[in-house]
Amino acid sequence: MRTEQPKMIYLKDYQAPDYLIDETHLTFELFEDHTLVHAQLVMRRNPERVHEAAGALPPLVLHGQELELLSLSLDDQALEAGDYRLDDNQLSLQPRQARFVLDSSVRIHPERNTALEGLYKSGKMFCTQCEAEGFRKITYYLDRPDVMSRFTTTLSADKQRYPVLLSNGNPLATGSEEGGRHWATWEDPFKKPAYLFALVAGDLWCVEDAFRTHSGRDVALRIYVEPENIDKCQHAMDSLKKSMRWDEEVYGREYDLDIFMIVAVNDFNMGAMENKGLNIFNSSAVLAKAETATDAAHQRVEAIVAHEYFHNWSGNRVTCRDWFQLSLKEGFTVFRDAEFSADMNSRTVKRVEDVAYLRTHQFAEDAGPMAHPVRPDAFIEISNFYTLTVYEKGSEVVRMIHTLLGAEGFRKGTDLYFERHDGQAVTCDDFVKAMEDANGVDLTQFKRWYSQSGTPRLEVNERYDTEARRYSLTFRQSCPATPGQPQKQPFVIPVELGLLDPAGHPLPLRLEGEATAAGSNRVIQVTEAEQTFTFLDVPAKPLPSLLRGFSAPVKLSFPYGRDQLMFLMQHDSDGFNRWDAAQQLSVQVLQELIEAHRRGDALVLDPRLPEALRSVLADDSLDQAMVAEMLSLPGEAYLAEISEVADVEAIHAAREFARRAIAEALYEPLLARYRANRAESQRVAYAVQADQIARRSLQNIALSYLMLSARPEILEACLDQYQHCDNMTERLTALAVLVQSPFEDDKARALEAFAEHFKDNPLVMDQWFSVQAGNPLPGGLERVQALMGHPAFTLKNPNKVRALIGAFANQNLVNFHRADGAGYRFLADQVIALNALNPQIASRQLTPLTRWRKYDEARQGLMRGELERILASGPLSSDVYEVVSKSLA
Ligand code: TRP
Ligand code: ZN
């Protein structure tokens, strides 16, 4: 907890460290009521900084938090209290030589650590989470990523309780001690920053496999879990092997140790962590089998396993110089895992999912009080900057480089980057420089994507000259002001596009100044505030297909009419843009309904929307997963994001009205599709395969529409799906649509049966909480408050917090934004409670309240009132303080 006013840290103040740590030798003695940590640090003056302040050695300032110092010695000389200075965050002392060995012993209390940062206990096991600045809660250290060291770690613990003792690198030796204890020593041959350190001790079982690398080395693969979960590891193991192969094939990157381990823990602040050789995962990102995890959960496991594995190169071998460079590893690694998922599954579906997510959540972040560039230039608490902007927008920035350079040029760039910087801690500029040098290009203007925050707008207008057969597109870019950035310079915006002739065929593209046409799909670069591109030899007025594949993270607008969108839905050769045309059509129709609702007019659905969806449903040539995506109306959160002032009641009413009208208009084809797919699901055993996933997703969206009819035959079908299926994908959707239906008795019975059956599986109970937290029917807050008292709920487990509180505040907009402010008060109460337990989780749960500017005046007042109440509630963690104070500024 904070004792002084938290202070801002600036990128412009970066200085290389005064000292380096060549070797780090750690010893942990783990006990039930405390842990002893001994650290021996082999240190020297940083040669890079020797020329400064010649002669005198600078003081050594080590990070350290919540440590009880037991002893300290410099080159074997014990230090007395007067030889060093200690405060809440650091330990300073004066070295006498340029090279020295520092020994320290501290006592810490993992058993009381509810923040889940540093060394802590998750259930019966010990584990660590050091990124970003958790290592300083383990021992005194230079806890910054540009200090890279060779680690050896010895841990000792009770042999019965903790038969498995793990750390980074390769196992070196093990042994027994008196008193029923044992120990193990691990050695990591690769230099690494402290944030990649990890240790685990517990009663764990493991699933073992092996991988032969491209060059013929054998790597042992192990996934460690608590015994009851040993049957849920195969999917993660398969995903790991696919990731290892893919990184060799696509990036030429081989794994570098003899062993790769994953450990699943139940209490974890994020998805997973890429500690060298010893990844620690939230159990929700590892465990998956048909009966307990949905298709989406299986795909999330595959993506996160890949993400953490890929960090071995993009993050570990080449790491970040400082935390402002976080997107260097995260944006790049998200891009890598997204491409992996696209290659393993359906590329278009993956892109659609990612773009819908980015537009809803990252665009909202960019428009809110915490908006920051992909490479932030200041922060109070780095944990607050593990954001959608750093991760998802950062990935889009890397994707744009890929688009601009092409796959081959991009690969040349990454080869150079890895070769040039292996073993180093570097910056986003170094990454871009490698791309430039490998390709002989200048990306100076492009780099504004790293430094300017906010979502650019790109307005496009057309002009067709029949006589001259010239078609011009004029692009106007602008970017709204964001905190600290009133004005922006033009970005480099790659726009992938094509032109469709009146029959829907692609036209060859010849730009003014070109001798001949080159292809029918190209990438143009918009680099100025206003810029016109003219296409020649255009025989008739075409329809443009713009920003194909979402080639840049911008808000594009073009004055499409609804008939034109329907035309694009049918004819565009780009699958992503076919979906996007459906989205834009839905948005136009829904916005009209929202306005009508606000005026108090009767709602009438434009029949073109159901008709367009009818042809999509009838088109057997389409991937069923894409049909499902096109049938899914834009979410309420997205509709709120694109509103000037979000009227949540109108949004909900309009969207529900449209869903019902579509369900009615398409009842027959939806039912036919539902029955056919359901029959197929019953005929074949569940497998995580693209065709099956697609079939189930269409089956489930059809069911969710059909249930709106409240017909007895559909209730029966829903109950049958709920009861008679071999997988969670079918079961959970059946439960979710039942929960949102008016059939109170069936709903209550199903919820009870589900909880009884799965009460011992915390991950399934998370889904049970979420399904209820997301229920938009009246009384949502009271239902959530009652669930807080359920024996399976606890504020101490982040997954439970996300499943109940997070799902309520983020996915149940009508109930959360109740006009009397009770939803806001509830969330603020939880944030205040969480602030004392787990600041990172408290700060994340706060997000919906920070978006107060989006709502009407009355709600703004209520939301601000709650933020002020949080601020006044006592000493706040730096995490919560930063978010609350910035959102009130
Ligand atoms: N580097 C992790 C990732 O793969 C992020 C992470 C895991 C993290 N645990 C954390 C970040 C705790 C901050 C705090 O993306
Ligand atoms: Zn990551």
Coordinates of N, CA, C and O and ligand atoms in Angstrom, one line a residue, residues 117 129 131-132 195 268-274 307-308 311 329-330 383 386 391 840 844, ligand 1:
E117 N 1.4 -11.3 -6.6 CA 2.6 -10.8 -7.2 C 3.8 -11.1 -6.3 O 3.7 -10.9 -5.1
Q129 N 4.9 -14.8 -9.5 CA 4.6 -14.0 -10.7 C 5.4 -12.7 -10.6 O 5.2 -11.9 -9.7
E131 N 6.6 -10.6 -13.4 CA 6.4 -9.5 -14.3 C 5.2 -8.6 -13.7 O 4.2 -9.2 -13.3
A132 N 5.3 -7.3 -13.7 CA 6.5 -6.6 -14.2 C 7.5 -6.3 -13.1 O 8.7 -6.5 -13.3
Y195 N 12.2 -10.3 -14.2 CA 10.8 -10.5 -14.3 C 10.5 -11.9 -14.9 O 9.3 -12.4 -14.9
F268 N -4.5 -16.5 -10.4 CA -3.5 -15.9 -11.2 C -4.2 -14.6 -11.8 O -5.3 -14.6 -12.2
N269 N -3.4 -13.5 -11.8 CA -3.9 -12.2 -12.2 C -4.2 -12.1 -13.7 O -5.1 -11.4 -14.1
M270 N -3.4 -12.8 -14.5 CA -3.6 -12.7 -15.9 C -3.9 -14.0 -16.6 O -4.3 -15.0 -15.9
G271 N -3.6 -14.1 -17.9 CA -3.8 -15.4 -18.5 C -2.7 -16.4 -18.3 O -2.9 -17.5 -17.9
A272 N -1.4 -15.9 -18.5 CA -0.3 -16.8 -18.3 C 1.0 -16.0 -18.3 O 1.0 -14.8 -18.7
M273 N 2.1 -16.6 -18.0 CA 3.4 -15.9 -17.9 C 4.5 -16.7 -18.5 O 4.7 -17.9 -18.2
E274 N 5.3 -16.1 -19.3 CA 6.3 -16.7 -20.1 C 7.7 -17.0 -19.4 O 8.7 -17.1 -20.1
H307 N 1.1 -18.2 -27.4 CA 1.6 -16.8 -27.1 C 2.8 -16.9 -26.1 O 3.9 -16.4 -26.3
E308 N 2.6 -17.7 -25.1 CA 3.7 -17.8 -24.1 C 4.9 -18.5 -24.6 O 6.1 -18.1 -24.4
H311 N 6.9 -16.2 -26.8 CA 7.7 -15.2 -26.0 C 9.2 -15.7 -25.8 O 10.0 -14.9 -25.5
K329 N 7.5 -6.7 -27.0 CA 7.3 -8.1 -26.8 C 5.9 -8.5 -26.9 O 5.5 -9.5 -27.5
E330 N 5.0 -7.7 -26.4 CA 3.5 -8.1 -26.4 C 2.8 -7.9 -27.7 O 2.1 -8.8 -28.2
S383 N 1.8 -2.0 -14.0 CA 0.7 -3.0 -14.1 C -0.5 -2.5 -14.8 O -1.3 -3.3 -15.4
Y386 N -0.7 -3.0 -19.0 CA -0.9 -4.3 -19.7 C -2.2 -4.2 -20.4 O -3.2 -4.8 -19.9
Y391 N -1.2 -4.5 -26.2 CA -1.3 -5.8 -26.7 C -2.0 -5.8 -28.1 O -1.3 -6.2 -29.1
Q840 N -4.0 -5.1 -8.6 CA -4.0 -5.3 -10.0 C -5.5 -5.6 -10.5 O -6.0 -5.1 -11.5
R844 N -8.3 -3.2 -12.6 CA -8.9 -3.7 -13.8 C -10.4 -3.7 -13.8 O -11.1 -3.4 -14.7
Ligands
TRP1 N1 3.7 -11.4 -20.0 C1 2.4 -11.9 -19.7 C2 1.8 -12.2 -21.1 O1 2.1 -13.2 -21.7 C3 1.6 -11.0 -19.0 C4 1.4 -11.2 -17.5 C5 1.2 -12.3 -16.9 C6 1.3 -10.2 -16.5 N2 1.0 -12.1 -15.6 C7 1.1 -10.8 -15.3 C8 1.5 -8.8 -16.6 C9 1.0 -10.1 -14.1 C10 1.4 -8.1 -15.4 C11 1.1 -8.7 -14.2 O2 1.2 -11.5 -21.7

